[in-house]
CSV table of C-alpha atoms (C1' of nucleotides) in Angstrom, one decimal:
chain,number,residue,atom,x,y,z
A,1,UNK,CA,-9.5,-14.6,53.3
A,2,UNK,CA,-10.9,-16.5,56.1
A,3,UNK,CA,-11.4,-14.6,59.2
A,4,UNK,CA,-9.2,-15.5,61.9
A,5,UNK,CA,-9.7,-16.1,65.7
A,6,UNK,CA,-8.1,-13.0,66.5
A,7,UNK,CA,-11.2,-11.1,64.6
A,8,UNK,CA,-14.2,-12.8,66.9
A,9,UNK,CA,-12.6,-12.2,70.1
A,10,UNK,CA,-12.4,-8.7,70.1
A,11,UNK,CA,-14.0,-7.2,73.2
A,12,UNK,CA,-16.8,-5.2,71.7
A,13,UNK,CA,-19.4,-7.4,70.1
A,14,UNK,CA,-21.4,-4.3,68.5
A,15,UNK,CA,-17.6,-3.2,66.9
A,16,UNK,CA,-17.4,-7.0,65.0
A,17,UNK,CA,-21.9,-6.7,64.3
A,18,UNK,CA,-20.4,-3.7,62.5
A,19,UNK,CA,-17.5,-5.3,60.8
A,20,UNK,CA,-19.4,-8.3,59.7
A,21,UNK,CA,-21.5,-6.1,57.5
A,22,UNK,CA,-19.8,-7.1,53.7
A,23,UNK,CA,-18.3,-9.9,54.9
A,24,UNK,CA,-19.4,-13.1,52.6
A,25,UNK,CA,-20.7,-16.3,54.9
A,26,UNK,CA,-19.9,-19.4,52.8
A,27,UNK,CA,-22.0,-22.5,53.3
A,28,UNK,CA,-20.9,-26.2,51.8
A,29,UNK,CA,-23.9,-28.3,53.1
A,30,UNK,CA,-24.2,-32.0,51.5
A,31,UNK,CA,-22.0,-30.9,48.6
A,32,UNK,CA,-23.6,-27.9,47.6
A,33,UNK,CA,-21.3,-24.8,48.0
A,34,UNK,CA,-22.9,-21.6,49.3
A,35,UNK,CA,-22.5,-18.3,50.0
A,36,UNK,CA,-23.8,-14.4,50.7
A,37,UNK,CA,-22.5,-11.1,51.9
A,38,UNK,CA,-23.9,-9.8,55.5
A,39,UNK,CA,-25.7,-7.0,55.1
A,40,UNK,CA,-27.8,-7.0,58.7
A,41,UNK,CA,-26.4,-8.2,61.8
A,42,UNK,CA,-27.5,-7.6,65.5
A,43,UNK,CA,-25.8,-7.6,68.8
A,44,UNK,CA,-26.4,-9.6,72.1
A,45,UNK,CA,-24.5,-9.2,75.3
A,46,UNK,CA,-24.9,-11.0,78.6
A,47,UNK,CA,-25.1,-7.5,80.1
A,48,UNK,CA,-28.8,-6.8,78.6
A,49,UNK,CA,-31.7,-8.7,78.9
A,50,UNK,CA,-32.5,-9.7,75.1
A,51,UNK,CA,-30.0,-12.1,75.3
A,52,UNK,CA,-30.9,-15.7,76.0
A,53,UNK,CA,-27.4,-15.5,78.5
A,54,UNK,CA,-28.7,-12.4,80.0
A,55,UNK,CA,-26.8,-11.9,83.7
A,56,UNK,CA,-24.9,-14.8,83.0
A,57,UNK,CA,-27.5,-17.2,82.5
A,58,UNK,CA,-26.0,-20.8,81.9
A,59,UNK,CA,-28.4,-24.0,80.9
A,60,UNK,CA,-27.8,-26.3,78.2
A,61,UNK,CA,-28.9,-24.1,75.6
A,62,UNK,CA,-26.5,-21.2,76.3
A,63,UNK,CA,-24.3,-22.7,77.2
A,64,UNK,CA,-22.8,-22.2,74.0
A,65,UNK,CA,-22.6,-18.2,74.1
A,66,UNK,CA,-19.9,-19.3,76.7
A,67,UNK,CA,-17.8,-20.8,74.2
A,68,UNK,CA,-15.0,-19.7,72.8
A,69,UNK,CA,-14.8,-16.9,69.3
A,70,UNK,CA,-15.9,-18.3,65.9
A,71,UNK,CA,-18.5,-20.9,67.7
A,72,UNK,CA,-21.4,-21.0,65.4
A,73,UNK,CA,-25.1,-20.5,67.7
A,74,UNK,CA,-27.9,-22.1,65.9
A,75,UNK,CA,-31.2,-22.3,67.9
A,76,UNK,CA,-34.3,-23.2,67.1
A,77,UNK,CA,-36.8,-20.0,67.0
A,78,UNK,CA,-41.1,-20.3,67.1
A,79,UNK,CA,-40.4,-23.8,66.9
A,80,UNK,CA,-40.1,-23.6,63.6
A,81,UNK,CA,-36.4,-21.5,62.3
A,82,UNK,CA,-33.2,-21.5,62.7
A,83,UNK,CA,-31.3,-18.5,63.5
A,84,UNK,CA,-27.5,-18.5,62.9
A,85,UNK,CA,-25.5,-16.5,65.5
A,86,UNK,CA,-21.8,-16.0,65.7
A,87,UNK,CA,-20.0,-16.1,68.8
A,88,UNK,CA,-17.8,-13.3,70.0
A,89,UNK,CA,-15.5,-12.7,72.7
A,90,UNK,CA,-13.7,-14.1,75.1
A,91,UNK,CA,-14.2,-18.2,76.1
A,92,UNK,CA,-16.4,-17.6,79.4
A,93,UNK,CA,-17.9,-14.2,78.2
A,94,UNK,CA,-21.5,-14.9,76.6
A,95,UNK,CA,-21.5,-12.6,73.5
A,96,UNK,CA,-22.9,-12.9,70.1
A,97,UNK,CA,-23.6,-11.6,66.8
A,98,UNK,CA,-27.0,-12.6,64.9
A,99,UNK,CA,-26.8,-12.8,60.8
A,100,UNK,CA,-29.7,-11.8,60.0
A,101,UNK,CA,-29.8,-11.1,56.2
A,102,UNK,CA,-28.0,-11.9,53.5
A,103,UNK,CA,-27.2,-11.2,49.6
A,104,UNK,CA,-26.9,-14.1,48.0
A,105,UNK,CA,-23.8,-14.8,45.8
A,106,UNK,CA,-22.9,-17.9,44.5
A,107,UNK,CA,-24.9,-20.8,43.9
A,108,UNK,CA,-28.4,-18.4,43.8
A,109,UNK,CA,-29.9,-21.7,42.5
A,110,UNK,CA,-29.3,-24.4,45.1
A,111,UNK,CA,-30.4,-21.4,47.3
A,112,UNK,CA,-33.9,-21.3,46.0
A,113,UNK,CA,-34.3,-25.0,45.9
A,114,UNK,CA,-33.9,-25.0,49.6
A,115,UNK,CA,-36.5,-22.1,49.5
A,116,UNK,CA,-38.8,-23.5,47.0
A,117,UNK,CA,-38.6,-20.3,45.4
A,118,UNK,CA,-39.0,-20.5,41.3
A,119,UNK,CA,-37.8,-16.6,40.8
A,120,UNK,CA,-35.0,-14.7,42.4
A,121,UNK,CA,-36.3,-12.3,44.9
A,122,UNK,CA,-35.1,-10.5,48.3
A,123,UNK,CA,-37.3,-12.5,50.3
A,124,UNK,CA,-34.8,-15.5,49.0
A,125,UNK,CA,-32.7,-14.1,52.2
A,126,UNK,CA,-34.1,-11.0,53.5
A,127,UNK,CA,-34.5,-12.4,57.3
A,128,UNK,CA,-32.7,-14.3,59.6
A,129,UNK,CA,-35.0,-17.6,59.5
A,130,UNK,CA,-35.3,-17.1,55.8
A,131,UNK,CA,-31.2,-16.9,55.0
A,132,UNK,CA,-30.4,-20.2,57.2
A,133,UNK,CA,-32.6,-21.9,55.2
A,134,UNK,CA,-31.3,-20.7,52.1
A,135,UNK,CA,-27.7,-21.5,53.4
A,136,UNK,CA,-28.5,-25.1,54.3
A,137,UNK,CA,-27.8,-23.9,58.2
A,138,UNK,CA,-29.8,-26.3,60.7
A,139,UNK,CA,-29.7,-27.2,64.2
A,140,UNK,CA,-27.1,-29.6,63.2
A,141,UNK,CA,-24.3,-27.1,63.2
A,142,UNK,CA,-24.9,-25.5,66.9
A,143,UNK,CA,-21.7,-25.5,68.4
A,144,UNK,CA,-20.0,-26.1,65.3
A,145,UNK,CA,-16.7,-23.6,64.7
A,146,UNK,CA,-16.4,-21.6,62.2
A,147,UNK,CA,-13.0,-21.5,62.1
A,148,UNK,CA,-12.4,-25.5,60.8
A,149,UNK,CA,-16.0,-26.9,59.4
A,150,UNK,CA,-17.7,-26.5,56.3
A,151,UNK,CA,-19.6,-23.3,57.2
A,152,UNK,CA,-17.1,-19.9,57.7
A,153,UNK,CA,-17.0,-16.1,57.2
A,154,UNK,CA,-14.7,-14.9,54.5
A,155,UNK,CA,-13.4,-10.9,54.1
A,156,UNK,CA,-13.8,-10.4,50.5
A,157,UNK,CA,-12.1,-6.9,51.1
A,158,UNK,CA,-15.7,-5.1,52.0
A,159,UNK,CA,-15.7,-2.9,55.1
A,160,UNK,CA,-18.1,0.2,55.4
A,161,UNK,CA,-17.7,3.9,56.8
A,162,UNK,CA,-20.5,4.6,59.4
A,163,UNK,CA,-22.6,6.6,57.2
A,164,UNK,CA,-23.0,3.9,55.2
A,165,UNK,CA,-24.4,1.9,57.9
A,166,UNK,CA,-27.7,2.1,59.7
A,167,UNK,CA,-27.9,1.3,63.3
A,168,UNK,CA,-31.4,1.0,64.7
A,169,UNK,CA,-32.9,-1.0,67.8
A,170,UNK,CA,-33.6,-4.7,67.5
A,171,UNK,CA,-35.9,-6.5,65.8
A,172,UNK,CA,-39.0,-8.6,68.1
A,173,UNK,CA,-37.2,-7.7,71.6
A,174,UNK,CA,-39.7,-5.9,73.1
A,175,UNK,CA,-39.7,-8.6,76.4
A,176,UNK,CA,-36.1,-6.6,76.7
A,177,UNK,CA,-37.8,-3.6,78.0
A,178,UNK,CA,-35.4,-0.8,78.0
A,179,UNK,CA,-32.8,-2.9,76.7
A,180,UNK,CA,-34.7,-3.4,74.1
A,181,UNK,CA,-34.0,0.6,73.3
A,182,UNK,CA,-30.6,-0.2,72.7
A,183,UNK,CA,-29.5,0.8,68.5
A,184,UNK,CA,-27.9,-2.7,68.0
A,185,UNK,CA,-29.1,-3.7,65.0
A,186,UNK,CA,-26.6,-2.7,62.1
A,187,UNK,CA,-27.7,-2.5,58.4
A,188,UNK,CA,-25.9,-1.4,55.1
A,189,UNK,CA,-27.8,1.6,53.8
A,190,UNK,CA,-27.9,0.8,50.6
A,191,UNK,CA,-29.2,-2.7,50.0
A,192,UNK,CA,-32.2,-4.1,48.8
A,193,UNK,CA,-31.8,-7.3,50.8
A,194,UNK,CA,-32.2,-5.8,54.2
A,195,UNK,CA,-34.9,-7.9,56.4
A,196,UNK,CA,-38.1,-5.6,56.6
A,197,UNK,CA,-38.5,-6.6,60.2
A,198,UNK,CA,-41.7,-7.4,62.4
A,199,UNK,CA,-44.3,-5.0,62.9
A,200,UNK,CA,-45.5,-6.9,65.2
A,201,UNK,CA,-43.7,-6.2,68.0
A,202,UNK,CA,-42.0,-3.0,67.1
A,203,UNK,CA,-40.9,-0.5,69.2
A,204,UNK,CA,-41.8,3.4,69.0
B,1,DG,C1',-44.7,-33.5,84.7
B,2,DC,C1',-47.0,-29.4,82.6
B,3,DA,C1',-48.0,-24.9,80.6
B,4,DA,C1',-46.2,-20.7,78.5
B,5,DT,C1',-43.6,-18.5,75.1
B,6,DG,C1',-40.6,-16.8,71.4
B,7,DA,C1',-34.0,-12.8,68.3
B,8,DT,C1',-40.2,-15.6,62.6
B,9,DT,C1',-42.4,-16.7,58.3
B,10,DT,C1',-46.2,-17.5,55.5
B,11,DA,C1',-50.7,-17.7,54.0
B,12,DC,C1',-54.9,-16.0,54.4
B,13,DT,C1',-58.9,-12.3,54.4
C,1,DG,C1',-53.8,-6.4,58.5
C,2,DT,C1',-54.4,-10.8,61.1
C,3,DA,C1',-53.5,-15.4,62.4
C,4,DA,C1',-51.7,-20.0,62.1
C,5,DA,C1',-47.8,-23.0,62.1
C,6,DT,C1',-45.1,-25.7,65.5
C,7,DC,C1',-41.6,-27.2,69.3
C,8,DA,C1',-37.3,-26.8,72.2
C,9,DT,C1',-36.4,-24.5,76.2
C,10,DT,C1',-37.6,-22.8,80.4
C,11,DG,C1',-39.6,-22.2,84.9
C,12,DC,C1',-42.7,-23.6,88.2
C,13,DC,C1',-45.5,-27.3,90.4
DNA sequence: GCAATGATTTACT
DNA sequence: GTAAATCATTGCC
């Protein structure tokens, strides 16, 4: 079943990061149908400074967060990827969640060919530049709702208990300073396609 | 108008 | 482990 309005406006975006973990993001880009089950999500409030709408921030690039539940927030990251956010919320209130890893389901193979990849392996989807590329998801569909396009979030009937999730701090927010502290960063214990992170910036 | 930078990935050494 | 790729957005001149 499709989620529903009523699930992305909820008032505590960490509460639907949570909830999104298990939920299966179907893709049908230029024909090809695509889809994977969350299994890493990550948080971002106006209220901390990690997010691009911190303290209310509006330009034509957030402006978007602003929008109402279920508006997809695709934005172009080291000039290079795409990361796919989900917003959350009410219309007005700048919220998000970030997808950032997937297990792939169906159609593993048009997956790869967007990867180039010849063999099935985690790093297929394992990150969140890495999974919009393998779901076809592109600047094109900033702004785009998830609610009536051809990219959604379905609820296969997967939902986990809390100790089966890890919660940890973000991934490359260290410019957050102490926000950057905060355990917003949800992952399913048990899977293998959890994003390995950046060491690059990590926090002790 | 211009310079700095990043919610990353990949290919090297 | 280190560094390059690569550009829209942002803030300041």
């Amino acid at each position: 079943m499709k989620l529903t309005f009523d699930f992305y406006q909820r008032p505590d975006v960490t509460l639907v990061a949570r909830e999104l973990l298990g939920k299966l993001l179907v893709t049908n880009v230029n024909g090809e149908h695509t889809s994977g089950i969350i299994v890493e999500t990550e948080a971002y409030s106006y209220r901390e400074k990690a997010c691009h709408a911190y303290n209310e921030r509006r330009t034509k690039r957030t402006e978007v967060l602003f929008a109402d539940a279920g508006t997809a927030y695709v934005y172009l990251c080291y000039g290079i990827h795409s990361l796919f956010n989900v917003v959350t919320n009410k219309i007005d209130v700048a919220e998000a969640v970030l997808i950032r890893a997937v297990e792939p389901k169906e159609n593993i193979e048009a997956m790869m060919c967007r990867r180039n990849m010849k063999e099935l392996k985690t790093s297929l989807t394992n990150g969140p530049g890495k999974l919009s590329k393998a779901m076809g998801i592109d600047q094109s569909y900033n702004s785009r709702s998830l609610l009536k396009s051809d990219i959604w979030i379905e609820d296969i009937g997967v939902s986990y208990h809390s100790n089966e999730i890890i919660s940890d701090a973000r991934i490359g927010v260290g410019y957050a300073q102490e926000d950057a502290l905060l355990p917003w960063r949800f992952s399913v214990k048990e899977s293998i396609w959890v994003s390995k992170g950046n060491n690059k910036y990590k926090i002790i």
